[in-house]
Short mmCIF file of C-alpha atoms in Angstrom, two decimals:
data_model
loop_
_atom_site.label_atom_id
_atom_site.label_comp_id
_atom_site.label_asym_id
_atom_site.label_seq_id
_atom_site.Cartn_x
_atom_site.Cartn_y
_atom_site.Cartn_z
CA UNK A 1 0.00 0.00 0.00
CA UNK A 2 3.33 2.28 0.84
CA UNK A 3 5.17 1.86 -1.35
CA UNK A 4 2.34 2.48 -4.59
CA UNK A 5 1.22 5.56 -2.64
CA UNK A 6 -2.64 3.92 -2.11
CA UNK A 7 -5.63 5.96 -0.70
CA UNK A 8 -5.86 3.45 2.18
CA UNK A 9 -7.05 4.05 5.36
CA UNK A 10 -6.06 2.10 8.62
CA UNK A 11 -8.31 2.62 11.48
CA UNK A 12 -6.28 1.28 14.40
CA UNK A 13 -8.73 0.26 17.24
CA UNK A 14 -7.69 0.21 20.80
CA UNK A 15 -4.43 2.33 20.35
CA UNK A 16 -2.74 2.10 23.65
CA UNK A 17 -3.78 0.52 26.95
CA UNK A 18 -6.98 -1.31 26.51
CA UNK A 19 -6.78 -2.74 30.18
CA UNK A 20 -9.72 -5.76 30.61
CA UNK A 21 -8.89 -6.77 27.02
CA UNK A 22 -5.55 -8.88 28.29
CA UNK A 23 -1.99 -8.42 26.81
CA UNK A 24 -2.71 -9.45 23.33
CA UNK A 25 -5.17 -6.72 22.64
CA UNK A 26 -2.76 -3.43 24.20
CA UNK A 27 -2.13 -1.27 21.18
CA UNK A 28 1.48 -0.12 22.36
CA UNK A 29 3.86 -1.30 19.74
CA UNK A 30 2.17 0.59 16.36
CA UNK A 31 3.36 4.18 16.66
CA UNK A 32 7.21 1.94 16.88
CA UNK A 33 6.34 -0.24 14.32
CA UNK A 34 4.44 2.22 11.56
CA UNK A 35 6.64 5.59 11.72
CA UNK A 36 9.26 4.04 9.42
CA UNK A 37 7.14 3.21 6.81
CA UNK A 38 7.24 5.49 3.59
CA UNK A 39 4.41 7.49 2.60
CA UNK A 40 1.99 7.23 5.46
CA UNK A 41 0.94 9.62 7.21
CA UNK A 42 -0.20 8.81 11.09
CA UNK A 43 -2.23 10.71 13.02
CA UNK A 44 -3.06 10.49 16.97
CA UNK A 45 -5.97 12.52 18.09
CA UNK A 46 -6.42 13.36 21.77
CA UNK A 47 -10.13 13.43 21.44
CA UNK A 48 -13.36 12.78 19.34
CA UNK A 49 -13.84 15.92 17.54
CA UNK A 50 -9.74 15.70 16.80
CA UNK A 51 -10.75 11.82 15.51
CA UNK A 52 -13.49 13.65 13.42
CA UNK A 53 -11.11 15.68 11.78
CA UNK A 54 -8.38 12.91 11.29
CA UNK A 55 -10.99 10.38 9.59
CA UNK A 56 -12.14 13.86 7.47
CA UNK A 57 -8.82 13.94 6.28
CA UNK A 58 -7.90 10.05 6.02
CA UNK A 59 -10.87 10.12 3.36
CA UNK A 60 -9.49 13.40 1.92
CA UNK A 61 -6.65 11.55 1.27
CA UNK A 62 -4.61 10.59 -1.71
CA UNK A 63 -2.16 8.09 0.23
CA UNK A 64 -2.22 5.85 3.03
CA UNK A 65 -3.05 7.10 6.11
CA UNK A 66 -3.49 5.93 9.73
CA UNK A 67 -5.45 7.41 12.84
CA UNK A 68 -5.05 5.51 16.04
CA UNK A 69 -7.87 5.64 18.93
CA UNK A 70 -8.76 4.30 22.01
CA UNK A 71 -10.99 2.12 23.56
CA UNK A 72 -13.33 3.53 25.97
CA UNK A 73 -15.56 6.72 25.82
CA UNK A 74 -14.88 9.61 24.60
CA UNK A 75 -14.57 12.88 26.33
CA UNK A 76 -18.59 14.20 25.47
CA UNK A 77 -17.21 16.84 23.61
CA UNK A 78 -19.04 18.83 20.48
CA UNK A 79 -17.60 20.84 17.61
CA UNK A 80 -20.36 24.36 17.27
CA UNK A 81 -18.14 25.24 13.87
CA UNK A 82 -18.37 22.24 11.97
CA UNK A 83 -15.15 19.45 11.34
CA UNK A 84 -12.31 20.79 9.20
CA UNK A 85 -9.31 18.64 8.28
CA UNK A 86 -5.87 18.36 10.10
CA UNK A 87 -3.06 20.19 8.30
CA UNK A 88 -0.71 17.01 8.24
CA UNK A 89 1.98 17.47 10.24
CA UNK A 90 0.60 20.54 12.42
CA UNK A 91 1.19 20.39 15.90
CA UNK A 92 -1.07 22.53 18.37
CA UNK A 93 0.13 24.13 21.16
CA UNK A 94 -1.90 23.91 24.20
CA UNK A 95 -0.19 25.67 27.09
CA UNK A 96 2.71 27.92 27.08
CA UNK A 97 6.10 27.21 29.51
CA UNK A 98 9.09 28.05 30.48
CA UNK A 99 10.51 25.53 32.56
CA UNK A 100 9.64 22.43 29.98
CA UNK A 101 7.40 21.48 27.53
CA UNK A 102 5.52 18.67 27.42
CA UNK A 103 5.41 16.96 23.84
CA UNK A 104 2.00 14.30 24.12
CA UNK A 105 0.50 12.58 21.37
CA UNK A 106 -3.12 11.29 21.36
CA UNK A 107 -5.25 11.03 24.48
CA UNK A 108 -2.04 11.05 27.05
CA UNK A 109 -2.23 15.50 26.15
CA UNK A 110 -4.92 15.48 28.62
CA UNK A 111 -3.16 14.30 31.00
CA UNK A 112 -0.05 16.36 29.93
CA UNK A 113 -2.12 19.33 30.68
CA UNK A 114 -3.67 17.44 33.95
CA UNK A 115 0.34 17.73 34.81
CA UNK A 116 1.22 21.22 33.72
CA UNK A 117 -1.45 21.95 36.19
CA UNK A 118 -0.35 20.59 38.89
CA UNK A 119 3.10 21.29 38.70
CA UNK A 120 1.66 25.19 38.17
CA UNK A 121 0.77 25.31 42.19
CA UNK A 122 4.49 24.11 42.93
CA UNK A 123 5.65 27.38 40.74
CA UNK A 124 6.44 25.69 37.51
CA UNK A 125 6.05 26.77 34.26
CA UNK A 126 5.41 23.90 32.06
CA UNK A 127 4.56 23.80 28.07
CA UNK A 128 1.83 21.55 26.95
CA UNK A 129 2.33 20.40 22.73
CA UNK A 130 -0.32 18.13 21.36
CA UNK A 131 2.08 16.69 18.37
CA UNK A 132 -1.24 15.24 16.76
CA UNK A 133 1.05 13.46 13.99
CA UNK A 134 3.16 10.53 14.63
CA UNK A 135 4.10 11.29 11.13
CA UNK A 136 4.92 13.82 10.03
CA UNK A 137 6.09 15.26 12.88
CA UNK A 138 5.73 18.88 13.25
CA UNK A 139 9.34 19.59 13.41
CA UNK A 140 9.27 23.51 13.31
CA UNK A 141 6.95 23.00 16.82
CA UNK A 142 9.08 20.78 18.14
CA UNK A 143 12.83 22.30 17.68
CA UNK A 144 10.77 26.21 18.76
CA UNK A 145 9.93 24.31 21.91
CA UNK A 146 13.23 22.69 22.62
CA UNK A 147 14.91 26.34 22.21
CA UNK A 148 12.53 28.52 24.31
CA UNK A 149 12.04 25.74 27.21
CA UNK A 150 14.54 24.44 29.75
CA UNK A 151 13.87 21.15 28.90
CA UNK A 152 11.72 18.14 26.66
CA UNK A 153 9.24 15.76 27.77
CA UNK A 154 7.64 13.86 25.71
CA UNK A 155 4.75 11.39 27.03
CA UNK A 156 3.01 8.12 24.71
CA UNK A 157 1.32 5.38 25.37
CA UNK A 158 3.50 3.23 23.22
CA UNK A 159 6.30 1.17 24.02
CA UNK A 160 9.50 3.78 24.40
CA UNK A 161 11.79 1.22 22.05
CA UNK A 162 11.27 2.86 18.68
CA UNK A 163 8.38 5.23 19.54
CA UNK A 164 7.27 8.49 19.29
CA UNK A 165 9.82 9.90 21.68
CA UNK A 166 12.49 8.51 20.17
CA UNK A 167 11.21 10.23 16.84
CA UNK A 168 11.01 13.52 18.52
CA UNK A 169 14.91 12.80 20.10
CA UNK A 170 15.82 11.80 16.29
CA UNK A 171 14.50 15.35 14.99
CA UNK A 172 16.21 17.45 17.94
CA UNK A 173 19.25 15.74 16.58
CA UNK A 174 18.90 16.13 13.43
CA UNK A 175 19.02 20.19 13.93
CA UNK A 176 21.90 20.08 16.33
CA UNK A 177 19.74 20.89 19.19
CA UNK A 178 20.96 19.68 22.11
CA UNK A 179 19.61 20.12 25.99
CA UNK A 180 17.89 18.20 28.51
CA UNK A 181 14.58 15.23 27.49
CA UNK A 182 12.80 13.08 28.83
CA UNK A 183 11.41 10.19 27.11
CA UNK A 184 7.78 8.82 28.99
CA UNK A 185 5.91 5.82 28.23
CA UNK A 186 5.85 2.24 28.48
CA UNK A 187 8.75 -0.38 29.06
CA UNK A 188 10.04 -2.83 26.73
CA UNK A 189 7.67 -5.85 27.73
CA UNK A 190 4.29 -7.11 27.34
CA UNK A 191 1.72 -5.36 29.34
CA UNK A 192 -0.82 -7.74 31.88
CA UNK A 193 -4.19 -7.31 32.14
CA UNK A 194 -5.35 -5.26 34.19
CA UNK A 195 -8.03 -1.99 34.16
CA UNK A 196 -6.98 1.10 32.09
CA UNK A 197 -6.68 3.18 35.00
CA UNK A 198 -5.11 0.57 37.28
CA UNK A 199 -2.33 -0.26 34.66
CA UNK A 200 -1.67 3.80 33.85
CA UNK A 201 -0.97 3.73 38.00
CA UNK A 202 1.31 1.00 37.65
CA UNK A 203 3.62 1.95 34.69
CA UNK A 204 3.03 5.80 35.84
CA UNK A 205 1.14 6.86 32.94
CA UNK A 206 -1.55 9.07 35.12
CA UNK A 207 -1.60 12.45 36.18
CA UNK A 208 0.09 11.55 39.55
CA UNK A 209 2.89 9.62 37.86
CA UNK A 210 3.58 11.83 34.83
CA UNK A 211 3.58 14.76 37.85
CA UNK A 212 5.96 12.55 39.42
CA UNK A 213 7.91 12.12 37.05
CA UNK A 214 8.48 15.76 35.34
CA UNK A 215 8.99 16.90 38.87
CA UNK A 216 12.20 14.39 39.84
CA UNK A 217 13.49 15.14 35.98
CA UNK A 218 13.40 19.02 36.38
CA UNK A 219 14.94 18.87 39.58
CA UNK A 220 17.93 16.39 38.63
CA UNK A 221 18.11 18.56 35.45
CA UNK A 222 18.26 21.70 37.80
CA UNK A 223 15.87 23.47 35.27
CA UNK A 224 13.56 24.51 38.12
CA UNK A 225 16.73 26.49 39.70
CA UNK A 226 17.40 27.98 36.50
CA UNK A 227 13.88 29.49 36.55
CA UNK A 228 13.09 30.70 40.15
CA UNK A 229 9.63 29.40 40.04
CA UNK A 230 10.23 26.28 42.25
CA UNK A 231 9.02 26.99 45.58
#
């Protein structure tokens, strides 16, 4: 389909952690597996009206191209405007920061933001970056962010071996930029079963553990000290 430039859409189902499913239904290896493919274009959308848009576009389309959802509910949100298509490759930004910026992709921006916020109280300045493309990236967005923040997170539900952080670390090198990142999401190993919510606890894929987890990077980093926001 790749490599004769087809109009064919792949719907992937159950992108990520689909919890009471067991560990051969967890969508966690595709984002690894797909970026290096030729031609396709991948998208992630954080929430229905973002899926809207992505299958507008899919069928829009004159290549392959690949949107990856959840299972589970979506957030009960409504478009007043009407659905437009994505630009491909066109990252949104979704909170401005200082200190870091948080680089998500699909529904883990929610929680990115779910982070930002709570590090906010604790007098950091975090940037929130919903990538919506696996491919292509938005590589203007992403090399901005990496030269007006202290530092790079970047937060999947995909295995780390191969995935979308390791795209965004292959892009910051390609432009020379070098500085602090940190790479969040899952280990290389298959995932039990388990609920969604219990297993996002356990691999620290929540709000509390991706808090958790910017917070001990900044401060080994020293990029809080840098700012004087830390209190």
């Amino acid at each position: 389909v790749c490599m004769q430039d087809l109009p064919v859409t792949f719907a992937l189902d159950r992108g990520g952690l689909v919890g009471a499913d067991g560990p051969t239904h967890h969508g966690v290896f595709d984002f690894s597996y797909m970026r290096h493919i030729p031609n396709l274009t991948m998208v992630a959308p954080r929430d229905e009206i973002e899926l809207k848009r992505a299958m507008l576009s899919a069928a829009n389309s004159t290549g392959p191209y690949a949107y990856r959802y959840p299972r589970g509910s979506g957030r009960g949100l409504t478009s007043c405007n009407g659905i437009t298509p994505l630009a491909p490759g066109c990252a949104e930004i979704m909170r401005q920061g200082t200190d870091a910026t948080i680089i998500a992709l699909g529904p883990c921006v929610y929680t990115a933001l779910e982070a930002a916020e709570a590090l906010a109280t604790e007098g950091y300045e975090i940037g929130v970056v919903d990538a919506r493309f696996l491919k292509p990236l938005d590589e203007k967005t992403i090399t901005t962010c990496a030269q007006q923040s202290g530092a790079i997170i970047t937060l999947e539900e995909n295995v780390l071996a191969g995935g979308f952080g390791s795209a965004v670390v292959e892009v910051l090198e390609q432009y020379d930029i070098v500085g602090p990142i940190k790479r969040i999401g899952l280990p290389d190993a298959f995932i039990e079963q388990g609920s969604q919510e219990e297993l996002r606890r356990i691999y620290a894929l929540d709000r509390k553990g991706v808090t958790d987890t910017v917070r001990a990077f900044l401060t080994s980093t020293g990029v809080h000290a840098r700012s004087g926001n830390a209190k």
